[in-house]
């Protein structure tokens, strides 16, 4: 048996996909499974959801610069026509902003860059002044704070959840 006593786990999306493809039964004791690190495959998540059921899967998103994950999306249903697993809404004490190239908020449905601020934001890269200036910018809405520009594209859905864009 693989992981017989593990009931709560956080794994990368790549490992999640491998487990679903090769040994989904190793997840039979799972009460909560968080997965993230890259865009999730709808087919793999659907297969896991059918095996595990509601209230067990959580897709998380966030770069290391924001303390590993900044948002979460409990997977409690998957529409038949779904083409993307959402990354959800921000965790506590975290602000997620989808901003255009001028650091303006974009309306729902418009793809732009994810920028993240809040208590989990790191101080920057050690000895990387130029990269820090590029990635950790002044917060456009909160004086004396910074946000991290991820380089990832996303859009807000009508329900307030975030969808990553390829």
Coordinates of N, CA and C in Angstrom, one line a residue:
X1 N 0.8 -1.2 0.0 CA 0.0 0.0 0.0 C 0.9 1.2 0.0
X2 N 0.5 2.2 -0.8 CA 1.2 3.5 -0.8 C 0.4 4.4 0.1
X3 N 1.1 5.1 1.0 CA 0.5 6.1 1.9 C -0.7 5.6 2.6
X4 N -0.7 4.5 3.3 CA -2.0 3.9 3.9 C -2.5 4.8 5.0
X5 N -1.7 5.6 5.7 CA -2.2 6.3 6.9 C -2.3 7.8 6.5
X6 N -2.0 8.2 5.3 CA -2.2 9.6 4.9 C -3.6 9.9 4.6
X7 N -4.2 11.0 5.3 CA -5.5 11.3 5.1 C -5.7 12.8 4.5
X8 N -4.7 13.6 4.7 CA -4.7 15.0 4.2 C -3.3 15.2 3.6
X9 N -3.3 15.7 2.3 CA -2.0 15.9 1.6 C -2.1 17.1 0.7
X10 N -0.9 17.6 0.4 CA -0.7 18.6 -0.6 C 0.3 18.1 -1.6
X11 N 0.0 18.0 -2.9 CA 0.9 17.4 -3.9 C 0.9 18.3 -5.1
X12 N 2.0 18.2 -5.9 CA 2.0 19.0 -7.1 C 1.0 18.4 -8.1
X13 N 0.5 19.2 -9.0 CA -0.4 18.7 -10.0 C 0.2 17.6 -10.9
X14 N 1.5 17.6 -11.2 CA 2.1 16.6 -11.9 C 2.0 15.2 -11.2
X15 N 2.3 15.2 -9.9 CA 2.2 14.0 -9.1 C 0.8 13.6 -9.0
X16 N -0.1 14.5 -8.8 CA -1.6 14.2 -8.8 C -2.0 13.4 -10.1
X17 N -1.5 13.9 -11.2 CA -1.9 13.3 -12.5 C -1.3 11.9 -12.6
X18 N -0.1 11.7 -12.2 CA 0.5 10.4 -12.2 C -0.2 9.4 -11.3
X19 N -0.6 9.8 -10.1 CA -1.3 9.0 -9.2 C -2.7 8.6 -9.7
X20 N -3.4 9.6 -10.3 CA -4.7 9.3 -10.9 C -4.6 8.3 -12.0
X21 N -3.5 8.4 -12.9 CA -3.3 7.5 -14.0 C -2.8 6.1 -13.6
X22 N -2.0 6.0 -12.6 CA -1.4 4.8 -12.3 C -1.9 4.0 -11.0
X23 N -2.4 4.8 -10.0 CA -2.7 4.1 -8.8 C -3.7 4.9 -8.0
X24 N -4.9 5.2 -8.6 CA -5.8 6.0 -7.9 C -6.3 5.5 -6.6
X25 N -6.2 4.1 -6.4 CA -6.7 3.5 -5.2 C -5.8 3.9 -4.0
X26 N -4.6 4.4 -4.2 CA -3.8 4.8 -3.1 C -4.4 6.0 -2.4
X27 N -5.4 6.6 -3.0 CA -6.0 7.8 -2.4 C -7.3 7.4 -1.6
X28 N -7.5 6.2 -1.4 CA -8.8 5.8 -0.8 C -9.0 6.3 0.6
X29 N -8.0 6.5 1.3 CA -8.1 7.0 2.7 C -8.1 8.6 2.8
X30 N -8.0 9.2 1.7 CA -7.9 10.7 1.7 C -9.2 11.4 2.1
X31 N -9.0 12.3 3.1 CA -10.1 13.2 3.5 C -10.1 14.5 2.7
X32 N -8.8 15.0 2.5 CA -8.6 16.2 1.8 C -7.3 16.1 1.0
X33 N -7.4 16.4 -0.3 CA -6.3 16.4 -1.2 C -6.1 17.7 -1.9
X34 N -5.1 18.5 -1.6 CA -4.8 19.7 -2.2 C -3.8 19.5 -3.3
X35 N -4.0 20.1 -4.4 CA -3.0 19.9 -5.5 C -2.8 21.2 -6.2
X36 N -1.6 21.5 -6.7 CA -1.4 22.7 -7.4 C 0.0 22.8 -7.9
X37 N 0.4 23.9 -8.5 CA 1.7 24.1 -9.1 C 1.7 24.3 -10.6
X38 N 0.6 24.0 -11.2 CA 0.4 24.2 -12.6 C -1.1 24.0 -12.9
X39 N -1.5 24.4 -14.1 CA -2.9 24.3 -14.5 C -3.3 22.8 -14.4
X40 N -4.4 22.6 -13.8 CA -4.9 21.2 -13.6 C -5.6 20.7 -14.9
X41 N -5.5 19.4 -15.1 CA -6.2 18.7 -16.2 C -7.6 18.4 -15.8
X42 N -8.6 18.8 -16.5 CA -10.0 18.6 -16.2 C -10.2 17.1 -16.2
X43 N -9.6 16.3 -17.1 CA -9.9 14.8 -17.1 C -9.4 14.2 -15.8
X44 N -8.2 14.6 -15.4 CA -7.6 14.0 -14.2 C -8.4 14.3 -12.9
X45 N -8.8 15.6 -12.9 CA -9.6 16.0 -11.7 C -11.0 15.4 -11.7
X46 N -11.6 15.2 -12.9 CA -12.9 14.6 -13.0 C -12.8 13.1 -12.5
X47 N -11.7 12.4 -12.9 CA -11.5 11.0 -12.5 C -11.3 10.9 -11.0
X48 N -10.6 11.8 -10.4 CA -10.3 11.9 -9.0 C -11.6 12.2 -8.2
X49 N -12.4 13.1 -8.8 CA -13.6 13.5 -8.1 C -14.6 12.4 -8.1
X50 N -14.7 11.6 -9.2 CA -15.6 10.5 -9.3 C -15.2 9.4 -8.3
X51 N -13.9 9.3 -8.1 CA -13.4 8.3 -7.1 C -13.5 8.7 -5.7
X52 N -13.2 10.0 -5.4 CA -13.2 10.5 -4.0 C -14.5 11.1 -3.5
X53 N -15.2 11.7 -4.4 CA -16.5 12.4 -4.1 C -16.3 13.8 -3.7
X54 N -17.4 14.4 -3.2 CA -17.4 15.8 -2.8 C -16.6 16.1 -1.6
X55 N -16.2 17.4 -1.4 CA -15.6 17.8 -0.2 C -14.2 17.3 0.0
X56 N -13.5 16.7 -1.0 CA -12.2 16.1 -0.8 C -11.1 16.8 -1.6
X57 N -11.4 17.4 -2.8 CA -10.4 17.9 -3.7 C -10.3 19.4 -3.6
X58 N -9.1 20.0 -3.5 CA -9.0 21.4 -3.5 C -7.8 21.8 -4.4
X59 N -8.1 22.6 -5.5 CA -7.1 23.1 -6.4 C -6.6 24.3 -5.8
X60 N -5.2 24.4 -5.6 CA -4.6 25.6 -5.1 C -3.7 26.3 -6.1
X61 N -3.5 27.6 -6.0 CA -2.7 28.3 -6.9 C -1.8 29.3 -6.1
X62 N -0.6 29.5 -6.5 CA 0.2 30.5 -6.0 C 1.7 30.2 -6.1
X63 N 2.5 31.2 -6.5 CA 3.9 30.9 -6.6 C 4.6 30.9 -5.2
X64 N 5.8 30.4 -5.2 CA 6.6 30.4 -4.0 C 6.8 31.7 -3.4
X65 N 6.8 32.8 -4.2 CA 7.0 34.1 -3.7 C 5.9 34.6 -2.8
X66 N 4.8 33.9 -2.9 CA 3.6 34.2 -2.0 C 3.3 33.1 -1.0
X67 N 4.3 32.4 -0.6 CA 4.2 31.3 0.4 C 3.4 30.1 -0.1
X68 N 3.8 29.7 -1.3 CA 3.3 28.5 -2.0 C 1.9 28.6 -2.6
X69 N 0.9 28.9 -1.8 CA -0.4 29.1 -2.5 C -1.1 30.3 -1.9
X70 N -1.8 31.0 -2.8 CA -2.5 32.2 -2.5 C -4.0 32.1 -2.7
X71 N -4.4 31.1 -3.4 CA -5.9 30.9 -3.7 C -6.2 29.4 -3.6
X72 N -7.5 29.2 -3.5 CA -8.0 27.8 -3.4 C -9.4 27.7 -4.1
X73 N -9.6 26.5 -4.6 CA -10.9 26.2 -5.2 C -11.4 24.8 -4.8
X74 N -12.4 24.6 -3.9 CA -12.9 23.3 -3.6 C -13.6 22.8 -4.8
X75 N -13.2 21.6 -5.2 CA -13.8 21.0 -6.4 C -15.0 20.1 -5.9
X76 N -16.2 20.7 -6.0 CA -17.4 19.9 -5.5 C -18.4 19.6 -6.6
X77 N -18.0 20.0 -7.8 CA -18.7 19.5 -9.0 C -17.9 19.9 -10.2
X78 N -18.1 19.2 -11.3 CA -17.4 19.5 -12.6 C -18.4 19.5 -13.6
X79 N -18.7 20.6 -14.2 CA -19.7 20.6 -15.3 C -19.2 19.8 -16.5
X80 N -20.2 19.2 -17.2 CA -19.9 18.3 -18.3 C -19.1 19.0 -19.4
X81 N -19.3 20.3 -19.6 CA -18.7 21.1 -20.6 C -17.4 21.8 -20.1
X82 N -17.1 21.6 -18.8 CA -16.0 22.4 -18.2 C -14.7 22.1 -19.0
X83 N -13.9 23.2 -19.2 CA -12.7 23.2 -19.9 C -11.5 23.6 -19.1
X84 N -11.8 24.0 -17.8 CA -10.8 24.5 -16.9 C -11.2 24.3 -15.5
X85 N -10.2 23.9 -14.7 CA -10.4 23.8 -13.2 C -10.0 25.1 -12.7
X86 N -10.9 25.8 -12.0 CA -10.6 27.1 -11.5 C -9.6 27.1 -10.4
X87 N -9.0 28.2 -10.1 CA -8.0 28.3 -9.0 C -8.7 29.1 -7.8
X88 N -9.9 29.5 -8.0 CA -10.8 30.0 -7.0 C -10.6 31.4 -6.5
X89 N -10.6 31.5 -5.2 CA -10.5 32.8 -4.5 C -9.3 32.9 -3.6
X90 N -9.0 34.1 -3.2 CA -7.8 34.2 -2.4 C -8.0 33.7 -1.0
X91 N -6.9 33.2 -0.4 CA -6.9 32.8 1.0 C -6.9 34.0 1.9
X92 N -7.1 33.8 3.2 CA -7.1 34.9 4.1 C -5.8 35.7 4.1
X93 N -5.9 37.0 4.3 CA -4.8 38.0 4.4 C -4.0 38.0 3.1
X94 N -4.6 37.7 2.0 CA -4.0 37.7 0.6 C -4.9 38.5 -0.3
X95 N -4.3 39.3 -1.1 CA -5.1 40.0 -2.2 C -4.6 39.6 -3.6
X96 N -5.5 39.2 -4.4 CA -5.2 38.8 -5.8 C -5.8 39.8 -6.7
X97 N -5.0 40.3 -7.6 CA -5.5 41.4 -8.5 C -5.1 40.9 -9.9
X98 N -6.1 41.1 -10.8 CA -5.8 40.8 -12.2 C -5.7 42.2 -12.9
X99 N -4.4 42.5 -13.3 CA -4.1 43.9 -13.7 C -3.6 43.9 -15.2
X100 N -3.9 45.0 -15.8 CA -3.4 45.2 -17.2 C -1.9 45.7 -17.1
X101 N -1.3 46.1 -18.2 CA 0.1 46.5 -18.2 C 0.3 47.8 -17.5
X102 N -0.8 48.6 -17.2 CA -0.7 49.8 -16.5 C -1.1 49.7 -15.1
X103 N -1.2 48.5 -14.6 CA -1.6 48.2 -13.2 C -3.0 48.6 -12.9
X104 N -3.9 48.6 -13.9 CA -5.3 48.8 -13.7 C -6.0 47.5 -13.6
X105 N -7.0 47.5 -12.7 CA -7.9 46.3 -12.6 C -8.6 46.1 -13.9
X106 N -8.8 44.9 -14.3 CA -9.5 44.6 -15.5 C -10.9 44.0 -15.2
X107 N -11.9 44.2 -16.0 CA -13.2 43.7 -15.7 C -13.3 42.2 -15.8
X108 N -14.3 41.6 -15.2 CA -14.5 40.2 -15.3 C -14.5 39.7 -16.8
X109 N -13.9 38.6 -17.0 CA -13.8 38.0 -18.3 C -12.6 38.4 -19.2
X110 N -11.9 39.4 -18.7 CA -10.8 40.0 -19.5 C -9.5 39.4 -19.0
X111 N -8.7 38.7 -19.8 CA -7.4 38.1 -19.4 C -6.4 39.2 -19.1
X112 N -5.6 39.0 -18.1 CA -4.5 39.9 -17.7 C -3.6 39.2 -16.7
X113 N -2.6 39.9 -16.2 CA -1.6 39.3 -15.3 C -2.1 39.2 -13.8
X114 N -1.9 38.1 -13.2 CA -2.2 37.9 -11.8 C -1.1 38.6 -11.0
X115 N -1.5 39.5 -10.1 CA -0.5 40.1 -9.1 C -1.1 39.8 -7.7
X116 N -0.2 39.5 -6.8 CA -0.6 39.1 -5.5 C 0.1 39.9 -4.4
X117 N -0.6 40.3 -3.4 CA -0.1 41.0 -2.2 C -0.7 40.4 -0.9
X118 N -0.1 40.8 0.2 CA -0.7 40.4 1.5 C 0.4 39.8 2.4
X119 N 0.0 39.3 3.5 CA 0.9 38.8 4.5 C 1.9 37.7 4.1
X120 N 1.5 36.9 3.1 CA 2.4 35.8 2.6 C 3.4 36.2 1.6
X121 N 3.4 37.5 1.2 CA 4.4 37.9 0.2 C 5.8 38.0 0.8
X122 N 6.7 37.4 0.1 CA 8.1 37.4 0.5 C 8.7 38.8 0.3
X123 N 9.9 39.0 0.9 CA 10.5 40.3 0.8 C 11.2 40.6 -0.5
X124 N 11.4 39.5 -1.3 CA 12.1 39.7 -2.6 C 13.1 38.6 -2.7
X125 N 13.9 38.7 -3.8 CA 14.9 37.8 -4.1 C 16.3 38.3 -3.5
X126 N 17.0 37.5 -3.0 CA 18.3 37.8 -2.4 C 19.3 38.3 -3.5
X127 N 19.8 39.5 -3.3 CA 20.8 40.0 -4.2 C 20.4 40.1 -5.7
X128 N 19.1 40.3 -5.9 CA 18.5 40.4 -7.3 C 17.8 41.7 -7.5
X129 N 18.4 42.8 -7.3 CA 17.8 44.1 -7.3 C 17.0 44.4 -8.5
X130 N 17.5 44.1 -9.7 CA 16.8 44.3 -10.9 C 15.5 43.5 -11.1
X131 N 15.7 42.2 -10.7 CA 14.5 41.3 -10.8 C 13.4 41.7 -9.7
X132 N 13.9 42.1 -8.6 CA 12.9 42.6 -7.5 C 12.2 43.8 -8.0
X133 N 12.9 44.7 -8.7 CA 12.2 45.9 -9.2 C 11.2 45.6 -10.3
X134 N 11.4 44.5 -11.0 CA 10.5 44.1 -12.1 C 9.3 43.3 -11.5
X135 N 9.5 42.5 -10.6 CA 8.5 41.5 -10.1 C 7.7 42.0 -8.9
X136 N 8.4 42.7 -8.0 CA 7.8 43.2 -6.7 C 7.6 44.7 -6.9
X137 N 6.4 45.1 -7.3 CA 6.2 46.5 -7.6 C 5.3 47.2 -6.5
X138 N 5.3 48.5 -6.4 CA 4.5 49.2 -5.5 C 3.0 48.8 -5.7
X139 N 2.3 48.6 -4.6 CA 0.9 48.2 -4.7 C 0.2 49.4 -5.3
X140 N -0.6 49.2 -6.3 CA -1.3 50.3 -6.9 C -2.5 50.9 -6.1
X141 N -2.9 50.2 -5.1 CA -4.1 50.6 -4.3 C -3.8 50.7 -2.8
X142 N -2.6 50.3 -2.3 CA -2.3 50.4 -0.9 C -0.9 51.0 -0.7
X143 N -0.8 52.2 -0.3 CA 0.5 52.8 -0.1 C 1.4 52.0 0.8
X144 N 2.7 52.1 0.5 CA 3.7 51.4 1.4 C 3.6 49.9 1.4
X145 N 2.9 49.3 0.4 CA 2.9 47.9 0.3 C 3.4 47.5 -1.1
X146 N 3.7 46.2 -1.3 CA 4.2 45.7 -2.6 C 3.2 44.6 -3.0
X147 N 3.2 44.3 -4.3 CA 2.6 43.2 -4.9 C 3.6 42.5 -5.8
X148 N 3.4 41.2 -5.9 CA 4.2 40.4 -6.8 C 3.5 40.1 -8.1
X149 N 4.2 40.4 -9.2 CA 3.6 40.2 -10.5 C 4.1 38.8 -11.0
X150 N 3.1 37.9 -11.1 CA 3.5 36.5 -11.4 C 3.9 36.2 -12.8
X151 N 3.4 36.9 -13.8 CA 3.6 36.6 -15.1 C 2.5 35.6 -15.7
X152 N 1.7 35.1 -14.8 CA 0.6 34.2 -15.2 C -0.6 35.0 -15.6
X153 N -1.3 34.6 -16.7 CA -2.5 35.2 -17.1 C -3.7 34.5 -16.6
X154 N -4.7 35.3 -16.3 CA -6.0 34.8 -15.7 C -7.1 35.7 -16.0
X155 N -8.3 35.3 -15.7 CA -9.5 36.2 -15.8 C -10.4 35.9 -14.6
X156 N -11.2 36.9 -14.2 CA -12.2 36.6 -13.2 C -13.4 36.1 -13.9
X157 N -14.0 35.0 -13.3 CA -15.3 34.5 -13.8 C -16.4 35.3 -13.2
X158 N -17.6 35.2 -13.7 CA -18.7 36.0 -13.2 C -19.0 35.7 -11.7
X159 N -18.7 34.4 -11.2 CA -19.0 34.1 -9.8 C -17.9 34.5 -8.9
X160 N -16.8 35.3 -9.4 CA -15.8 35.7 -8.5 C -14.6 34.8 -8.4
X161 N -14.6 33.7 -9.1 CA -13.5 32.8 -9.1 C -12.5 33.1 -10.2
X162 N -11.3 32.7 -10.0 CA -10.2 33.0 -11.0 C -10.0 31.8 -11.9
X163 N -9.9 32.0 -13.2 CA -9.5 31.0 -14.1 C -8.2 31.3 -14.8
X164 N -7.2 30.4 -14.7 CA -5.9 30.5 -15.4 C -6.1 30.4 -16.9
X165 N -5.3 31.2 -17.6 CA -5.4 31.2 -19.0 C -4.0 30.6 -19.5
X166 N -4.1 29.7 -20.5 CA -2.9 29.1 -21.1 C -2.0 30.1 -21.7

